[in-house]
XYZ file of N, CA, C and O in Angstrom:
688
model
N -30.042 -0.422 21.373
C -29.829 0.715 20.511
C -31.156 1.203 19.995
O -31.617 -0.003 19.426
N -31.755 1.977 19.821
C -33.066 2.072 19.335
C -33.240 1.567 18.041
O -32.297 2.389 17.157
N -34.342 1.528 17.540
C -34.640 1.158 16.524
C -35.140 2.993 14.936
O -35.526 3.553 15.832
N -34.614 2.499 14.264
C -34.400 4.114 13.862
C -35.466 3.725 12.071
O -34.805 3.156 11.412
N -36.701 4.149 11.707
C -36.718 4.210 10.349
C -36.403 4.435 9.276
O -35.341 5.016 9.841
N -36.381 4.473 8.126
C -35.365 4.568 7.038
C -34.831 3.456 6.366
O -34.983 2.880 6.606
N -33.968 3.914 5.372
C -32.770 3.232 4.737
C -31.653 2.804 5.225
O -31.118 3.633 6.284
N -31.392 2.101 5.774
C -29.722 1.511 6.191
C -28.613 1.013 5.307
O -29.720 -0.218 4.432
N -28.151 1.507 5.065
C -26.927 0.826 4.186
C -25.594 0.350 4.995
O -25.506 0.661 5.879
N -25.754 -0.847 4.388
C -24.317 -1.480 4.570
C -23.721 -1.243 3.712
O -23.083 -1.920 2.282
N -21.858 -1.376 4.306
C -20.649 -1.634 3.133
C -20.850 -2.852 3.383
O -20.672 -3.124 4.008
N -19.752 -3.186 2.092
C -19.774 -4.452 1.672
C -18.255 -4.299 1.521
O -17.199 -3.434 1.551
N -17.335 -5.329 1.350
C -15.863 -5.618 1.628
C -15.652 -4.646 -0.098
O -16.006 -4.770 -0.960
N -14.417 -4.282 -0.123
C -14.158 -3.745 -1.543
C -13.527 -5.399 -2.202
O -12.879 -5.936 -1.373
N -13.379 -4.672 -3.109
C -11.989 -5.507 -5.010
C -10.909 -5.117 -4.456
O -10.557 -5.136 -5.973
N -10.154 -4.276 -3.502
C -8.725 -4.040 -3.749
C -7.819 -5.052 -4.205
O -6.865 -4.863 -5.261
N -8.687 -6.444 -3.796
C -7.425 -7.119 -4.600
C -7.510 -7.594 -6.360
O -6.090 -7.591 -7.269
N -8.314 -7.545 -6.557
C -8.903 -7.501 -8.419
C -8.230 -6.180 -8.860
O -8.047 -6.457 -9.789
N -8.549 -5.057 -8.373
C -8.578 -3.642 -8.894
C -7.069 -3.985 -9.241
O -6.067 -3.115 -10.201
N -6.113 -3.982 -8.096
C -4.748 -4.519 -7.978
C -4.142 -5.597 -9.195
O -3.202 -4.806 -10.300
N -4.866 -6.612 -9.388
C -4.487 -7.315 -10.368
C -4.314 -6.623 -11.206
O -3.528 -7.198 -12.303
N -5.538 -6.190 -11.828
C -6.033 -5.936 -13.520
C -5.058 -4.192 -13.512
O -4.770 -4.286 -14.495
N -5.320 -3.908 -12.613
C -3.936 -2.361 -13.013
C -2.860 -3.319 -13.686
O -1.768 -2.490 -14.387
N -2.006 -4.245 -12.434
C -0.948 -4.604 -12.617
C -1.326 -5.432 -14.750
O -0.154 -4.665 -15.370
N -2.006 -5.565 -14.796
C -2.022 -6.860 -16.127
C -2.063 -5.776 -17.087
O -1.942 -6.129 -18.597
N -2.899 -4.413 -16.847
C -2.858 -3.482 -17.944
C -1.833 -2.150 -17.832
O -2.208 -1.048 -18.867
N -1.274 -2.823 -17.298
C -0.370 -1.183 -16.926
C -0.097 -0.429 -16.469
O 0.264 0.627 -16.574
N -0.696 -0.199 -15.587
C -1.412 0.683 -15.010
C -2.648 1.953 -14.497
O -3.613 1.171 -15.681
N -3.013 2.365 -13.869
C -4.680 2.802 -14.038
C -4.565 4.407 -14.370
O -3.164 5.263 -14.999
N -5.802 4.410 -14.740
C -5.775 5.769 -15.535
C -7.136 6.691 -14.399
O -7.939 6.749 -13.793
N -6.074 7.875 -14.077
C -7.349 8.523 -13.374
C -8.060 9.459 -14.626
O -8.368 9.787 -15.169
N -8.536 10.406 -13.657
C -9.479 11.224 -14.414
C -9.076 12.638 -14.684
O -9.732 12.404 -15.943
N -8.121 13.032 -14.173
C -7.058 14.370 -15.075
C -7.019 13.173 -16.363
O -7.221 14.287 -17.687
N -6.493 11.742 -17.310
C -5.871 11.192 -18.297
C -7.216 11.442 -19.218
O -7.128 11.524 -20.279
N -8.409 11.153 -18.332
C -9.529 10.745 -18.701
C -9.921 11.978 -19.345
O -10.334 12.192 -20.662
N -10.077 13.432 -18.667
C -10.253 14.537 -19.123
C -9.407 14.876 -20.382
O -9.720 16.034 -20.926
N -8.546 14.316 -20.378
C -6.810 15.466 -21.564
C -7.378 14.314 -22.356
O -6.614 14.616 -23.710
N -8.217 13.301 -22.701
C -8.037 12.811 -24.195
C -9.489 12.491 -23.976
O -9.982 11.401 -24.508
N -10.325 13.114 -24.183
C -12.139 13.636 -24.825
C -12.060 13.910 -25.902
O -11.555 14.202 -26.786
N -12.863 12.890 -26.344
C -12.628 11.810 -28.319
C -14.153 12.388 -28.583
O -14.008 11.501 -30.214
N -14.636 12.926 -28.252
C -16.305 13.082 -29.102
C -16.474 14.879 -28.963
O -15.788 15.246 -27.625
N -17.267 15.656 -29.555
C -17.591 16.762 -29.539
C -18.921 17.293 -28.946
O -20.086 16.515 -30.248
N -19.726 17.304 -27.948
C -20.849 18.064 -28.273
C -20.939 19.457 -28.442
O -20.248 19.633 -29.071
N -22.205 20.174 -28.537
C -22.159 21.338 -29.415
C -23.615 21.912 -27.760
O -23.866 21.102 -27.228
N -23.792 23.691 -28.257
C -24.487 24.260 -27.807
C -25.779 23.681 -28.487
O -25.661 23.603 -29.422
N -26.430 23.532 -27.824
C -28.333 23.435 -27.899
C -29.522 24.739 -27.484
O -28.713 24.985 -26.606
N -30.398 25.091 -27.744
C -31.694 25.360 -27.251
C -32.052 25.148 -26.796
O -32.780 23.534 -26.480
N -32.864 25.373 -25.250
C -33.494 24.816 -24.440
C -35.140 26.281 -24.419
O -34.234 27.462 -24.030
N -35.848 25.741 -24.624
C -36.808 27.121 -24.077
C -37.615 26.931 -23.248
O -38.290 25.824 -22.608
N -36.673 27.056 -21.273
C -37.316 26.743 -20.613
C -36.608 28.672 -20.184
O -35.592 28.841 -19.998
N -37.748 29.272 -19.108
C -37.209 30.280 -18.478
C -35.653 30.569 -17.533
O -34.862 31.609 -17.917
N -35.909 29.342 -16.668
C -34.920 29.543 -16.002
C -32.786 29.145 -16.509
O -32.502 28.779 -15.883
N -33.554 28.111 -18.074
C -32.297 27.664 -18.502
C -31.289 28.882 -19.354
O -31.751 29.474 -19.878
N -29.621 28.351 -17.880
C -29.384 29.621 -19.101
C -28.401 28.913 -20.391
O -27.822 30.230 -21.070
N -27.649 27.935 -20.388
C -26.662 27.531 -21.265
C -27.721 25.808 -21.080
O -27.606 25.125 -20.819
N -27.405 25.373 -22.963
C -28.233 24.079 -23.054
C -26.361 23.422 -23.889
O -26.615 24.312 -24.562
N -26.616 21.844 -23.721
C -25.525 21.437 -24.320
C -26.040 20.021 -24.878
O -27.256 19.126 -24.030
N -25.597 19.460 -25.992
C -26.528 18.017 -26.203
C -24.880 17.004 -26.757
O -23.708 17.743 -27.191
N -24.869 15.910 -26.722
C -24.225 14.936 -27.322
C -24.448 15.215 -28.686
O -25.031 15.466 -29.352
N -23.054 14.307 -29.590
C -22.963 14.533 -31.203
C -24.081 13.587 -31.373
O -25.143 12.989 -31.140
N -24.393 13.748 -33.164
C -26.058 13.310 -33.217
C -25.472 11.498 -33.096
O -26.857 11.308 -33.309
N -24.051 11.052 -33.818
C -24.608 9.707 -32.725
C -24.914 8.847 -31.785
O -25.720 7.856 -31.485
N -24.631 9.916 -30.911
C -25.757 9.660 -29.936
C -27.041 9.852 -29.050
O -27.186 8.953 -28.416
N -26.534 11.007 -30.340
C -28.504 10.884 -29.548
C -29.186 10.187 -30.639
O -30.243 9.485 -30.017
N -28.302 9.232 -31.445
C -29.489 8.702 -32.582
C -29.352 7.100 -31.912
O -29.858 6.272 -32.417
N -28.723 6.661 -31.324
C -28.313 5.441 -30.342
C -29.300 4.517 -29.814
O -29.043 5.290 -28.962
N -29.787 3.876 -29.519
C -30.865 2.789 -29.553
C -30.738 2.510 -28.523
O -31.372 2.451 -27.758
N -29.175 2.245 -28.382
C -29.189 1.305 -27.373
C -28.507 1.940 -25.813
O -28.871 1.429 -24.864
N -27.992 2.805 -26.099
C -27.593 3.944 -24.740
C -28.421 4.929 -24.038
O -28.980 5.731 -25.324
N -29.325 4.821 -22.695
C -30.188 5.692 -22.247
C -29.468 6.225 -21.205
O -29.070 5.863 -20.247
N -28.907 7.986 -21.289
C -29.069 8.830 -20.480
C -29.757 8.543 -18.733
O -31.076 8.850 -18.972
N -29.329 8.507 -17.735
C -29.780 8.585 -16.940
C -29.429 10.092 -15.594
O -30.447 10.521 -15.805
N -28.727 9.753 -14.663
C -28.447 10.483 -13.640
C -27.040 11.475 -14.777
O -26.576 11.272 -15.238
N -27.094 12.856 -13.461
C -26.320 13.750 -13.830
C -26.112 14.398 -12.969
O -26.287 14.607 -11.717
N -24.195 14.263 -12.633
C -23.663 14.843 -11.532
C -22.514 15.960 -11.907
O -22.435 16.273 -13.405
N -22.832 17.066 -11.484
C -21.401 17.987 -12.089
C -19.805 17.984 -10.916
O -19.946 17.144 -9.884
N -18.764 18.387 -11.171
C -17.716 19.116 -10.645
C -17.763 19.077 -9.972
O -16.897 19.544 -8.591
N -18.907 20.391 -9.800
C -19.079 21.151 -8.463
C -18.980 20.704 -7.184
O -19.302 20.570 -6.324
N -20.321 18.897 -7.270
C -20.803 18.119 -6.453
C -18.812 16.953 -6.030
O -19.258 17.075 -5.371
N -18.097 17.321 -6.367
C -16.823 16.819 -6.084
C -16.502 17.144 -5.020
O -15.888 16.938 -4.026
N -16.737 19.096 -4.906
C -15.917 19.411 -3.920
C -14.460 19.448 -3.462
O -13.852 20.260 -2.446
N -13.570 18.615 -4.240
C -12.137 18.946 -4.043
C -12.252 19.846 -5.562
O -11.853 18.807 -6.777
N -11.690 20.893 -5.514
C -11.373 21.657 -7.063
C -10.352 20.933 -7.769
O -9.899 20.944 -9.082
N -9.534 20.639 -6.742
C -8.189 19.780 -8.072
C -8.863 18.443 -8.446
O -7.267 17.714 -8.910
N -9.363 17.843 -8.040
C -9.965 16.589 -9.041
C -9.752 16.468 -10.277
O -9.763 15.683 -11.177
N -10.074 17.947 -10.437
C -10.761 18.215 -11.824
C -9.455 19.525 -12.133
O -10.640 19.939 -13.934
N -9.297 19.918 -12.204
C -8.211 20.960 -12.539
C -8.615 22.378 -13.085
O -8.338 22.186 -13.930
N -9.572 22.881 -12.205
C -10.253 23.609 -12.217
C -11.343 23.545 -13.590
O -12.281 24.535 -13.705
N -11.581 22.359 -13.644
C -12.146 22.674 -15.123
C -13.986 22.098 -14.588
O -13.879 21.551 -13.824
N -14.951 22.670 -15.657
C -15.991 21.914 -15.075
C -16.969 21.412 -15.879
O -17.555 21.009 -17.053
N -17.026 20.469 -15.058
C -17.411 18.944 -15.982
C -18.500 18.480 -15.235
O -18.913 18.429 -14.857
N -19.159 17.723 -16.775
C -20.698 16.985 -16.098
C -20.533 15.636 -16.344
O -19.727 15.422 -17.555
N -20.909 14.757 -15.694
C -20.610 13.565 -15.485
C -22.349 13.329 -15.633
O -23.228 13.357 -14.507
N -22.412 12.150 -16.782
C -23.545 11.741 -16.717
C -23.991 9.864 -16.696
O -22.843 9.450 -17.520
N -24.818 9.527 -16.256
C -24.621 7.799 -16.056
C -25.522 6.865 -17.122
O -26.946 8.269 -17.311
N -25.680 6.301 -17.766
C -26.428 5.667 -18.688
C -26.345 4.093 -18.611
O -25.640 3.400 -17.851
N -27.225 3.576 -19.174
C -27.404 2.255 -18.929
C -27.817 1.448 -19.899
O -28.062 2.783 -21.207
N -27.195 0.259 -20.608
C -27.379 -0.203 -22.388
C -28.979 -1.455 -22.214
O -28.942 -1.893 -21.429
N -29.824 -0.978 -23.014
C -31.466 -1.450 -23.520
C -30.596 -2.326 -24.667
O -29.504 -2.520 -24.952
N -31.199 -3.442 -24.261
C -31.014 -5.208 -25.104
C -32.152 -4.543 -26.141
O -33.253 -3.870 -25.889
N -31.878 -4.628 -27.079
C -31.886 -3.961 -29.143
C -33.131 -5.519 -29.857
O -32.187 -6.914 -29.238
N -33.683 -5.552 -30.393
C -34.691 -6.735 -30.726
C -33.092 -7.027 -31.648
O -33.044 -6.051 -32.529
N -33.393 -8.808 -31.910
C -32.386 -9.370 -33.106
C -30.826 -9.618 -31.731
O -30.069 -10.181 -32.264
N -30.805 -8.761 -30.850
C -29.835 -8.934 -29.456
C -29.702 -10.895 -29.225
O -31.127 -11.240 -28.964
N -28.379 -11.446 -29.114
C -28.703 -12.634 -29.082
C -29.299 -13.170 -27.888
O -29.289 -11.833 -26.685
N -29.629 -14.570 -27.586
C -30.748 -14.561 -25.873
C -29.533 -15.201 -25.071
O -29.824 -14.028 -23.748
N -28.158 -15.163 -25.119
C -27.306 -15.459 -24.538
C -26.337 -14.549 -24.028
O -25.484 -14.484 -23.091
N -27.249 -12.904 -24.853
C -26.206 -11.454 -24.330
C -25.534 -11.539 -23.570
O -27.134 -11.315 -22.417
N -24.893 -10.909 -22.803
C -24.517 -10.855 -21.249
C -24.901 -8.983 -20.878
O -24.605 -8.696 -19.455
N -25.112 -8.517 -21.964
C -25.405 -6.915 -21.986
C -24.114 -6.144 -21.644
O -23.007 -6.723 -21.351
N -24.399 -4.629 -21.971
C -23.484 -4.164 -22.406
C -22.787 -3.355 -20.792
O -22.163 -2.778 -20.394
N -23.642 -3.216 -20.142
C -23.875 -2.547 -18.574
C -24.221 -1.166 -18.710
O -25.284 -0.563 -19.195
N -23.130 -0.181 -17.844
C -23.243 1.096 -17.735
C -22.472 1.461 -18.398
O -20.991 1.500 -18.185
N -22.528 3.166 -18.449
C -21.065 3.547 -18.600
C -21.154 5.188 -18.321
O -22.685 5.531 -18.015
N -20.231 6.229 -17.614
C -20.394 7.690 -17.186
C -19.412 8.336 -18.683
O -18.388 7.816 -19.086
N -19.954 9.656 -18.906
C -19.727 10.000 -19.726
C -19.140 11.634 -19.470
O -20.501 11.751 -18.172
N -17.874 11.574 -19.314
C -17.121 13.061 -18.548
C -17.660 14.086 -19.774
O -16.483 13.617 -21.037
N -18.154 15.527 -19.589
C -18.322 16.360 -20.547
C -18.282 17.457 -20.346
O -18.139 18.331 -18.874
N -16.958 18.898 -20.498
C -16.066 19.149 -20.498
C -16.869 20.897 -20.619
O -17.093 20.945 -22.433
N -17.644 21.415 -19.803
C -18.325 22.372 -20.273
C -17.825 23.427 -21.296
O -18.439 23.848 -22.327
N -15.824 23.826 -21.307
C -15.254 24.789 -21.947
C -15.102 24.385 -23.068
O -15.319 25.096 -23.839
N -14.953 23.384 -22.882
C -14.287 22.923 -24.827
C -15.430 21.177 -25.475
O -15.194 21.477 -26.618
N -16.660 21.569 -24.852
C -17.509 21.273 -25.028
C -17.087 19.967 -26.053
O -17.857 18.975 -26.421
N -16.298 19.171 -25.214
C -15.803 17.840 -25.840
C -15.965 16.301 -24.137
O -16.650 17.356 -23.249
N -16.338 15.124 -24.990
C -16.691 14.124 -23.783
C -15.939 12.890 -24.119
O -15.474 12.363 -25.875
N -16.177 12.396 -23.403
C -16.098 11.093 -23.409
C -16.829 10.131 -22.551
O -16.908 9.833 -21.364
N -17.035 8.272 -23.336
C -18.164 7.260 -22.105
C -16.994 6.919 -22.032
O -15.478 6.174 -22.026
N -17.436 6.400 -20.918
C -16.206 5.186 -19.838
C -17.040 4.588 -19.229
O -18.253 4.720 -18.406
N -17.058 3.136 -20.379
C -17.886 1.820 -19.748
C -17.503 1.488 -17.786
O -16.574 1.472 -17.945
N -18.635 1.449 -17.360
C -18.483 1.255 -15.635
C -18.172 -0.933 -15.715
O -18.827 -1.065 -16.221
N -16.505 -1.302 -14.760
C -16.486 -2.219 -15.098
C -15.997 -3.091 -13.952
O -15.966 -1.879 -13.143
N -16.119 -4.222 -13.193
C -15.823 -4.605 -12.574
C -14.592 -5.641 -12.610
O -15.089 -6.775 -13.266
N -13.801 -6.085 -11.900
C -12.495 -7.208 -12.102
C -12.950 -7.888 -11.201
O -13.804 -8.164 -10.634
N -12.904 -8.958 -11.850
C -13.104 -10.233 -11.796
C -11.971 -11.060 -11.697
O -11.316 -11.221 -12.812
N -11.868 -12.369 -10.774
C -10.154 -13.020 -11.201
C -10.899 -14.221 -11.594
O -12.311 -15.395 -11.095
N -10.591 -14.327 -13.320
C -11.064 -15.669 -13.365
C -10.253 -17.310 -14.054
O -9.325 -16.779 -14.597
N -10.006 -17.795 -13.292
C -8.713 -19.119 -13.555
C -7.518 -18.003 -13.064
O -6.526 -18.904 -13.475
N -7.218 -17.399 -12.399
C -6.397 -17.074 -12.023
C -5.820 -15.242 -12.550
O -5.008 -15.246 -12.566
N -6.867 -15.625 -13.724
C -6.737 -14.050 -13.939
C -7.250 -12.999 -14.117
O -8.706 -13.206 -13.438
N -6.815 -11.635 -14.163
C -7.623 -10.576 -13.798
C -8.463 -10.439 -14.831
O -7.485 -10.287 -16.049
N -9.900 -10.481 -14.860
C -10.271 -9.375 -16.285
C -10.643 -8.962 -15.718
O -11.720 -8.794 -14.107
N -12.054 -8.604 -16.750
C -13.241 -7.642 -16.865
C -14.063 -7.487 -17.081
O -14.142 -8.686 -17.561
N -15.449 -7.276 -16.129
C -17.219 -7.649 -16.733
C -17.598 -6.253 -16.860
O -17.474 -5.488 -15.576
N -18.325 -5.773 -17.237
C -19.780 -4.872 -17.362
C -20.080 -4.983 -15.625
O -21.127 -6.026 -15.673
N -20.392 -3.169 -15.291
C -21.106 -3.312 -14.159
C -22.400 -3.497 -14.709
O -22.754 -2.333 -15.295
N -23.325 -4.642 -14.828
C -24.717 -4.688 -15.325
C -26.021 -4.430 -14.543
O -26.932 -4.765 -13.536
N -25.814 -2.842 -14.073
C -27.154 -1.995 -13.507
C -27.196 -1.082 -14.612
O -27.176 -0.099 -15.368
N -28.578 -0.422 -13.795
C -29.383 0.618 -14.841
C -29.324 1.981 -14.395
O -29.498 2.514 -15.376
N -28.136 2.261 -12.734
C -27.823 3.394 -13.275
C -28.433 4.855 -13.358
O -28.307 5.501 -14.189
N -29.402 4.304 -12.417
C -30.810 5.139 -12.074
C -30.592 6.821 -11.487
O -30.992 8.096 -11.845
N -29.205 7.242 -11.025
C -28.566 8.548 -10.470
C -26.819 8.692 -10.359
O -27.137 6.873 -10.321
N -26.864 9.467 -9.618
C -25.595 9.352 -9.733
C -25.262 10.494 -8.665
O -25.835 11.533 -8.868
N -23.972 9.988 -8.039
C -23.746 11.622 -7.136
C -22.463 11.589 -6.784
O -21.387 10.335 -7.476
N -21.155 12.544 -7.651
C -20.061 12.950 -7.233
C -19.954 13.505 -5.549
O -20.152 14.733 -5.840
N -18.376 13.050 -5.469
C -18.782 13.399 -3.948
C -16.782 13.258 -3.632
O -16.277 11.658 -3.281
N -16.006 14.188 -3.496
C -14.351 14.175 -4.210
C -14.177 13.269 -4.938
O -14.472 13.436 -6.091
N -13.247 12.143 -4.497
C -12.917 11.468 -5.747
C -13.980 10.576 -5.995
O -13.466 9.261 -7.398
N -14.916 10.190 -5.590
C -16.346 8.593 -5.494
C -17.045 9.372 -6.816
O -17.723 10.553 -6.597
N -17.668 8.520 -7.659
C -18.555 8.538 -7.976
C -19.903 7.805 -7.632
O -19.300 5.995 -7.630
N -21.029 7.895 -6.868
C -21.816 6.820 -6.340
C -22.653 6.756 -7.123
O -23.643 7.338 -7.603
N -23.156 5.567 -7.803
C -24.674 4.794 -9.199
C -24.804 4.241 -8.350
O -24.976 3.703 -7.376
N -26.277 4.934 -8.409
C -27.669 4.268 -7.778
C -27.684 2.326 -9.080
O -28.207 3.053 -10.096
N -28.208 1.737 -8.247
C -27.899 0.443 -9.071
C -29.717 0.146 -9.223
O -29.821 -0.303 -7.445
N -30.614 0.115 -9.603
C -31.925 0.966 -9.124
C -32.573 -0.138 -9.361
O -32.292 -1.465 -9.483
N -32.962 -0.673 -7.751
C -33.953 -1.357 -7.104
C -32.182 -2.712 -6.165
O -32.331 -3.662 -5.657
N -31.122 -2.161 -6.586
C -30.005 -3.094 -6.086
C -28.682 -2.368 -5.643
O -27.639 -2.958 -5.543
N -29.052 -1.182 -5.239
C -28.771 -0.718 -4.135
C -27.116 0.263 -4.731
O -28.063 0.992 -5.751
N -25.815 0.920 -3.679
C -25.238 1.516 -4.802
C -23.926 1.220 -5.336
O -23.735 0.215 -4.235
N -23.404 1.644 -6.269
C -22.178 0.950 -6.727
C -21.311 2.321 -6.743
O -21.325 3.603 -6.975
N -19.711 1.960 -6.313
C -19.086 3.827 -6.151
C -17.701 3.283 -6.659
O -17.322 2.388 -6.462
N -17.468 3.792 -7.649
C -16.173 3.677 -8.336
C -15.228 5.218 -8.126
O -15.475 5.897 -7.244
N -14.100 4.861 -8.688
C -13.195 5.396 -7.869
C -12.158 6.058 -9.474
O -12.043 4.619 -9.711
């Protein structure tokens, strides 16, 4: 096999056992349809002075003022390539990462990253914390996925989140 320049990615093992144990402990899984049926915040139309902008949206005032959370990557349900995944809804997904703030305890483990699902038709949205299941002392627990979340791609049922300088994480 000839050497090829460029990026070479290696898929690591999936944590299916941990995911299944956590789902059993919490009473089942929640899919995208359930998330989209329970959007708990309201965004609004916004002004954007640019020639190519047809429409602009923004988050609620509390999210716009929050110094901890910083939006990063953006993708849409159009990238999902399977309309039935979002029941025909036009959805924007935004990746955020949490910054440590002055006064945070030194041993603070961080809040990690989250994805916001924003329904363009209703202008409602919900934040979803990205977590990873871990078996600790025989018990399934969750811990935040602590990555920068510098970019995001929605492909089929998967969100691929760039962990800046640490590869990618795929979530479903």
